[in-house]
Amino acid sequence: MVSEKMHTLGTKKSTIRTIFEYGKKRAAEVGAENVYDFSIGNPNVPAPEVVKTAIIDILNTVDTCELHGYTIAPGLPQVRETIAASINRRFGTNFAGKNLFMTSGAAAAITICFKALHEDGADDEFITFAPYFPEYGCFVESVGSKLSVVPANTEDFQIQFDKLEEMLSPKTKAVIINSPNNPSGVVYSEATIKKLAGMLSAKEKEFGHPIFIISDEPYRELVYGGLTVPYVAKYYQNTLVCYSWSKSLSLPGERIGYIVVPDEVADFGRVYGAIAGAARVLTHVNASSLFQRVVARCVDEPSNIAAYEHNGNLLYNGLIEAGFTCQKPQGAFYLFPKALEDDDRAFCKKAMEYDLLLVPGSDFGCPGYFRAAYCIKESTIRNALPVFKKLAAEYK
Amino acid sequence: MVSEKMHTLGTKKSTIRTIFEYGKKRAAEVGAENVYDFSIGNPNVPAPEVVKTAIIDILNTVDTCELHGYTIAPGLPQVRETIAASINRRFGTNFAGKNLFMTSGAAAAITICFKALHEDGADDEFITFAPYFPEYGCFVESVGSKLSVVPANTEDFQIQFDKLEEMLSPKTKAVIINSPNNPSGVVYSEATIKKLAGMLSAKEKEFGHPIFIISDEPYRELVYGGLTVPYVAKYYQNTLVCYSWSKSLSLPGERIGYIVVPDEVADFGRVYGAIAGAARVLTHVNASSLFQRVVARCVDEPSNIAAYEHNGNLLYNGLIEAGFTCQKPQGAFYLFPKALEDDDRAFCKKAMEYDLLLVPGSDFGCPGYFRAAYCIKESTIRNALPVFKKLAAEYK
């Protein structure tokens, strides 16, 4: 009667969602202050005041019919020019408005790329790297293709290149990278990006067709300790950049982002055209006309990274002191420490007994680890630290 | 390298778009006042002031993190309750928030329904009625199913039931109706809806499975001459209602609408679940968190139909006077008169010589007619009427 697959996708709760809902229930029982919920990656830093100012100013100055009217499918030309100019200033690129396609967020952006690149009925595939955002699998499969996952490099959460090389094949349409990474909190180094670009270029020649990098960058602005995030499109020609203001301006509910298709991609016109077609059939043309204008006005607004950096360091130092091993916070708002037993699901269950709500690494294709989101109240982290110590003591 | 199909869909301009762009060019040559552009269905009535008031009030009263944060996938519970209550008040239905799934507009809503109902790999089909919105074809095909079109009933643009009956088969997943109709401007009568419900119920029994009505209702509020639009879900159990505030509140650029899944549908849980799954993989969960709140506050705001009704009557009377035959304006903001020669494309080309920009009925699966959108300046209609007369004279 209905699609079995869609029914399953719509009713099977993710572990994250289940933990989050448990947390709400538990908070009602024992008090919110006694539940340490590290499960959800929802920005806790409010959108900067300039967002509100921009909305009100736009409402007061733009003709109402024009403001809320249809824009052309890829988005307002002036908005795209403004965003391109900002990217150019910051990363030394050379984009124009015509290189951008506005989308309702990064999930839409990457799914449009999958749909644009996958050839109906073809036995092609996309490759990503553990640990990874599990929705990638749903999105890739729903366009009819297949997602293959390179196992995690748990040394430093860069890339296991020997494994990647084995997996690259003539079927490979694209590799998806996400740096700063959800869930590892790690930023791919310039060396990693260069090596990746070199390997893919060589494979492109070997196979005689392009292999795209889909660079999923919603966390690009959230980096700490003076790190910089290499702008992937500068290192590799066939890069499609997927961006969202969900994290950088704390606007996840407003669904606003873009795809960049650089001039340098193999046959720009065909790629951009396929992206436009995919956006059309996925009914993602014309991202919110108000929020297109809002982000254009806020395009150079710095993200409030100080709060996240403070939280990240607080949690990191506390976990290290409690005996955990973990990468230093580099970007995004997650830590991805090693679980204190091999079975990360059992470990997270144990942590739950202490009202520490953590997400098993298995959910991100990386067993033996757990994710702790630190986009939460500082006091929650502070109060959780002694509890982490107690939990660790149980494993000693 | 990219999907050929997506490339074609993304680069082949629609006739409407081509005409519209020609109009812009022509206006630059001969002056905007000398071009009579009836091509585009973009509301020319501004959003009511209450939209602006609601946005500002929401910005001033809702916590910023909450306001722009993720909502749950189907949308804010309180928003859905408010909308359900409004539908119930107006149509005597019995919906609750759980019957609604917020979407980014009606195109997203219907595509989610297609994806939810189509079984991967199954040889199923959807049926609609000419004249129809041509994007239905793209959307249905992109989920892997097939769209069949019942030829137009050009008598009164109700339904050709004998043709529908021939086309209904065990493969039929759903029929899509759009009343008030784009492009015919006709509202399906209660008799039509009752007859449709009766025929589908009989076929459901015959085939032993549900046949859904997908009721695409973005024009529901725009009706004239005291007509009422029967609320389809009250006449037929397996109805999925797809709505958008694009036209009723003149917010087409903001992408906000919903799907109603009534309790009465066969196996509510499975249908709603499949819709949630389809929204997930089409990356249409969590419609704009600001505009969810805005429409909830404006849910009982009447549409400004007076302006459209005035325009519709002005154009209708002028066309009749010029010798055209046409249904009276009933709803939406389109007239769909008979072309003055059999070849509607040739007719629209001829009209273009007079700077009358009209869309051939063939584009809506109904040759021999043309669409004239009257959501434009009254003065444009007024000035166009003598030109329609000149055009008609050429055919005498």
Coordinates of N, CA and C in Angstrom, one line a residue, chain A residues 202-329:
Chain A
A202 N 44.8 11.0 -9.8 CA 45.5 9.8 -10.4 C 44.4 8.8 -10.8
K203 N 43.4 8.6 -10.0 CA 42.4 7.6 -10.3 C 41.5 8.1 -11.4
E204 N 41.2 9.4 -11.4 CA 40.5 10.0 -12.6 C 41.1 9.7 -13.9
K205 N 42.5 9.8 -13.9 CA 43.2 9.5 -15.1 C 43.1 8.0 -15.5
E206 N 43.3 7.2 -14.4 CA 43.3 5.8 -14.6 C 41.9 5.3 -15.1
F207 N 40.8 5.8 -14.6 CA 39.5 5.4 -15.0 C 38.9 6.2 -16.1
G208 N 39.5 7.3 -16.4 CA 39.0 8.1 -17.6 C 37.7 8.8 -17.3
H209 N 37.4 9.1 -16.1 CA 36.2 9.9 -15.8 C 36.4 10.6 -14.5
P210 N 35.7 11.7 -14.3 CA 35.8 12.5 -13.1 C 35.4 11.8 -11.8
I211 N 36.1 12.0 -10.7 CA 35.6 11.6 -9.4 C 35.4 12.9 -8.6
F212 N 34.2 13.1 -8.2 CA 34.0 14.4 -7.5 C 34.3 14.3 -6.0
I213 N 34.7 15.4 -5.4 CA 34.7 15.5 -3.9 C 33.4 16.3 -3.6
I214 N 32.5 15.7 -2.8 CA 31.4 16.5 -2.3 C 31.9 16.9 -0.9
S215 N 32.1 18.2 -0.7 CA 32.7 18.7 0.6 C 31.5 19.2 1.4
D216 N 31.1 18.5 2.4 CA 30.0 18.8 3.2 C 30.5 19.7 4.4
E217 N 30.3 21.0 4.3 CA 31.0 21.9 5.2 C 30.2 22.8 6.2
P218 N 29.2 22.2 6.8 CA 28.4 23.1 7.7 C 29.1 23.6 8.9
Y219 N 30.2 22.9 9.2 CA 31.0 23.3 10.4 C 32.2 24.1 10.1
R220 N 32.3 24.5 8.8 CA 33.6 25.1 8.4 C 34.0 26.3 9.3
E221 N 33.1 27.1 9.8 CA 33.5 28.2 10.6 C 33.9 27.9 12.0
L222 N 33.5 26.7 12.5 CA 33.7 26.4 13.9 C 35.0 25.6 14.1
V223 N 36.1 26.3 14.2 CA 37.4 25.7 14.4 C 38.1 26.4 15.5
Y224 N 39.0 25.6 16.2 CA 39.5 26.1 17.5 C 41.0 26.0 17.5
G225 N 41.6 26.7 18.4 CA 43.1 26.6 18.6 C 43.9 27.1 17.5
G226 N 43.3 28.1 16.8 CA 44.0 28.7 15.7 C 44.2 27.9 14.4
L227 N 43.5 26.7 14.4 CA 43.5 25.9 13.2 C 42.8 26.6 12.0
T228 N 43.2 26.3 10.8 CA 42.5 26.7 9.6 C 42.0 25.5 8.8
V229 N 40.8 25.7 8.2 CA 40.3 24.6 7.4 C 40.7 24.8 5.9
P230 N 41.4 23.9 5.4 CA 41.8 24.2 3.9 C 40.5 24.2 3.1
Y231 N 40.5 25.2 2.1 CA 39.3 25.3 1.3 C 39.4 24.3 0.1
V232 N 38.7 23.2 0.3 CA 39.0 22.0 -0.6 C 39.0 22.3 -2.1
A233 N 38.1 23.2 -2.5 CA 38.0 23.5 -3.9 C 39.3 24.1 -4.5
K234 N 40.1 24.6 -3.6 CA 41.4 25.2 -4.1 C 42.4 24.1 -4.4
Y235 N 42.2 22.9 -3.8 CA 43.1 21.8 -3.9 C 42.7 20.7 -5.0
Y236 N 41.5 20.8 -5.4 CA 41.0 19.7 -6.2 C 39.9 20.3 -7.1
Q237 N 40.0 20.1 -8.4 CA 39.2 20.8 -9.4 C 37.7 20.3 -9.3
N238 N 37.5 19.0 -9.2 CA 36.1 18.5 -9.3 C 35.5 18.4 -7.9
T239 N 35.5 19.6 -7.2 CA 34.9 19.7 -5.9 C 33.6 20.4 -5.9
L240 N 32.6 19.8 -5.3 CA 31.3 20.5 -5.1 C 31.2 20.8 -3.6
V241 N 31.0 22.1 -3.3 CA 31.0 22.5 -1.9 C 29.6 22.6 -1.4
C242 N 29.2 22.0 -0.3 CA 27.9 22.1 0.2 C 28.0 22.8 1.6
Y243 N 27.2 23.8 1.7 CA 27.3 24.7 2.9 C 26.0 24.9 3.5
S244 N 25.9 25.3 4.8 CA 24.7 25.6 5.5 C 25.1 26.6 6.5
W245 N 24.2 27.6 6.8 CA 24.3 28.5 7.9 C 23.8 27.9 9.2
S246 N 23.4 26.7 9.2 CA 22.8 26.1 10.4 C 23.7 26.2 11.7
K247 N 25.0 26.0 11.5 CA 25.9 26.1 12.7 C 26.6 27.5 12.8
S248 N 27.0 28.0 11.7 CA 27.8 29.2 11.7 C 27.0 30.4 12.2
L249 N 25.7 30.5 11.8 CA 24.8 31.5 12.3 C 23.7 31.0 13.2
S250 N 23.8 29.7 13.6 CA 22.8 29.1 14.5 C 21.4 29.2 13.9
L251 N 21.3 28.9 12.7 CA 20.0 28.9 12.0 C 19.5 27.6 11.5
P252 N 19.7 26.5 12.3 CA 19.4 25.1 11.7 C 17.9 25.0 11.3
G253 N 17.0 25.7 12.0 CA 15.6 25.5 11.6 C 15.2 26.3 10.4
E254 N 16.1 27.1 9.9 CA 15.7 28.0 8.8 C 16.1 27.4 7.4
R255 N 16.9 26.3 7.4 CA 17.1 25.6 6.2 C 17.7 26.5 5.1
I256 N 18.9 27.0 5.3 CA 19.4 27.8 4.2 C 20.9 27.5 4.1
G257 N 21.3 27.2 2.8 CA 22.6 26.9 2.5 C 22.8 27.0 1.0
Y258 N 23.9 26.4 0.5 CA 24.2 26.5 -1.0 C 25.1 25.4 -1.4
I259 N 25.1 25.2 -2.7 CA 26.1 24.4 -3.4 C 27.0 25.3 -4.2
V260 N 28.3 25.1 -4.2 CA 29.2 25.8 -5.1 C 29.7 24.8 -6.2
V261 N 29.5 25.1 -7.4 CA 30.0 24.4 -8.5 C 31.1 25.3 -9.2
P262 N 32.4 25.0 -8.9 CA 33.4 25.9 -9.4 C 33.5 25.8 -11.0
D263 N 34.0 26.9 -11.6 CA 34.2 26.8 -13.1 C 35.1 25.7 -13.5
E264 N 36.0 25.3 -12.5 CA 37.0 24.3 -12.8 C 36.5 22.9 -12.9
V265 N 35.3 22.6 -12.5 CA 34.8 21.2 -12.6 C 34.8 20.8 -14.0
A266 N 34.9 19.5 -14.3 CA 34.9 19.0 -15.6 C 33.5 19.3 -16.2
D267 N 33.4 20.1 -17.2 CA 32.2 20.4 -17.9 C 31.2 21.1 -16.9
F268 N 31.5 22.3 -16.5 CA 30.7 23.1 -15.6 C 29.2 23.1 -15.9
G269 N 29.0 23.3 -17.2 CA 27.6 23.5 -17.7 C 26.7 22.2 -17.4
R270 N 27.3 21.1 -17.7 CA 26.6 19.9 -17.5 C 26.4 19.6 -16.0
V271 N 27.4 19.9 -15.2 CA 27.3 19.6 -13.7 C 26.2 20.5 -13.1
Y272 N 26.4 21.8 -13.4 CA 25.4 22.8 -12.9 C 24.0 22.5 -13.3
G273 N 23.9 22.1 -14.6 CA 22.6 21.8 -15.2 C 22.0 20.6 -14.5
A274 N 22.8 19.6 -14.2 CA 22.2 18.4 -13.5 C 21.9 18.7 -12.1
I275 N 22.6 19.6 -11.4 CA 22.2 20.1 -10.1 C 20.9 20.8 -10.1
A276 N 20.7 21.6 -11.1 CA 19.4 22.4 -11.2 C 18.3 21.4 -11.5
G277 N 18.5 20.3 -12.3 CA 17.5 19.3 -12.5 C 17.2 18.5 -11.2
A278 N 18.2 18.2 -10.5 CA 18.0 17.4 -9.3 C 17.3 18.2 -8.3
A279 N 17.6 19.5 -8.1 CA 16.9 20.4 -7.2 C 15.5 20.5 -7.6
R280 N 15.2 20.5 -8.9 CA 13.8 20.7 -9.4 C 13.0 19.4 -9.0
V281 N 13.5 18.2 -9.2 CA 12.7 17.1 -8.9 C 12.6 16.7 -7.5
L282 N 13.6 17.2 -6.7 CA 13.6 17.0 -5.3 C 12.8 18.2 -4.6
T283 N 12.2 19.0 -5.5 CA 11.4 20.2 -5.1 C 12.2 21.1 -4.1
H284 N 13.5 21.3 -4.4 CA 14.3 22.2 -3.6 C 14.7 23.4 -4.4
V285 N 14.0 23.9 -5.4 CA 14.3 25.1 -6.0 C 13.8 26.3 -5.1
N286 N 14.4 27.5 -5.3 CA 13.9 28.6 -4.6 C 13.9 28.4 -3.1
A287 N 15.1 28.4 -2.5 CA 15.2 28.4 -1.0 C 14.6 29.7 -0.5
S288 N 14.2 29.6 0.8 CA 13.4 30.7 1.4 C 13.9 32.1 0.9
S289 N 13.0 32.9 0.3 CA 13.3 34.1 -0.3 C 13.7 35.1 0.8
L290 N 13.1 35.1 2.0 CA 13.6 35.9 3.1 C 15.0 35.6 3.6
F291 N 15.2 34.3 3.8 CA 16.5 33.9 4.4 C 17.6 33.9 3.4
Q292 N 17.3 33.9 2.1 CA 18.4 34.2 1.1 C 18.9 35.6 1.4
R293 N 18.0 36.5 1.5 CA 18.4 37.9 1.8 C 19.1 38.1 3.1
V294 N 18.6 37.3 4.1 CA 19.2 37.5 5.5 C 20.6 37.0 5.5
V295 N 20.9 35.8 4.9 CA 22.3 35.4 4.9 C 23.2 36.3 4.1
A296 N 22.7 36.8 3.0 CA 23.5 37.7 2.2 C 23.9 38.9 3.0
R297 N 23.0 39.4 3.9 CA 23.4 40.5 4.8 C 24.3 40.2 5.9
C298 N 24.4 38.9 6.3 CA 25.2 38.4 7.4 C 26.4 37.7 7.0
V299 N 26.7 37.8 5.7 CA 27.7 36.8 5.2 C 29.1 36.9 5.8
D300 N 29.4 38.1 6.3 CA 30.7 38.3 6.9 C 30.7 38.3 8.4
E301 N 29.6 37.9 9.0 CA 29.4 37.9 10.4 C 30.2 36.7 11.0
P302 N 31.1 37.0 11.9 CA 31.9 35.9 12.5 C 31.0 35.0 13.4
S303 N 31.3 33.7 13.4 CA 30.6 32.8 14.3 C 31.1 33.0 15.7
N304 N 30.2 32.8 16.6 CA 30.6 32.9 18.1 C 31.3 31.6 18.5
I305 N 32.6 31.5 18.1 CA 33.3 30.2 18.4 C 33.8 30.2 19.8
A306 N 33.9 31.3 20.5 CA 34.5 31.4 21.8 C 33.7 30.5 22.8
A307 N 32.4 30.5 22.7 CA 31.6 29.7 23.6 C 31.8 28.2 23.4
Y308 N 31.8 27.8 22.1 CA 32.1 26.4 21.8 C 33.5 26.0 22.2
E309 N 34.5 26.8 21.9 CA 35.8 26.5 22.2 C 36.0 26.3 23.7
H310 N 35.4 27.2 24.5 CA 35.5 27.1 25.9 C 34.9 25.8 26.4
N311 N 33.7 25.5 25.9 CA 33.0 24.2 26.3 C 33.9 23.0 25.9
G312 N 34.4 23.0 24.7 CA 35.2 21.9 24.1 C 36.4 21.6 25.0
N313 N 37.1 22.7 25.4 CA 38.3 22.5 26.2 C 37.9 22.0 27.6
L314 N 36.9 22.6 28.1 CA 36.4 22.2 29.5 C 36.1 20.7 29.5
L315 N 35.4 20.2 28.5 CA 35.0 18.8 28.4 C 36.2 17.9 28.1
Y316 N 37.1 18.4 27.2 CA 38.3 17.6 26.8 C 39.2 17.5 28.1
N317 N 39.5 18.6 28.7 CA 40.4 18.5 29.9 C 39.8 17.6 31.0
G318 N 38.5 17.7 31.2 CA 37.9 16.9 32.2 C 37.9 15.4 31.8
L319 N 37.7 15.1 30.6 CA 37.7 13.7 30.1 C 39.1 13.1 30.2
I320 N 40.1 13.9 29.8 CA 41.5 13.4 29.9 C 41.8 13.1 31.4
E321 N 41.4 14.1 32.2 CA 41.7 13.9 33.7 C 41.0 12.7 34.2
A322 N 39.8 12.4 33.7 CA 39.1 11.2 34.1 C 39.7 9.9 33.5
G323 N 40.7 10.0 32.6 CA 41.3 8.8 32.1 C 40.9 8.4 30.7
F324 N 40.1 9.3 30.0 CA 39.7 9.0 28.7 C 40.8 9.3 27.7
T325 N 40.8 8.7 26.5 CA 41.6 9.2 25.4 C 40.8 9.7 24.3
C326 N 41.3 10.8 23.8 CA 40.4 11.6 22.9 C 41.3 12.6 22.1
Q327 N 40.9 12.9 20.9 CA 41.5 14.0 20.1 C 41.1 15.3 20.7
K328 N 42.0 16.3 20.7 CA 41.7 17.6 21.2 C 40.6 18.2 20.3
P329 N 39.8 19.1 20.9 CA 38.7 19.7 20.1 C 39.4 20.6 19.0

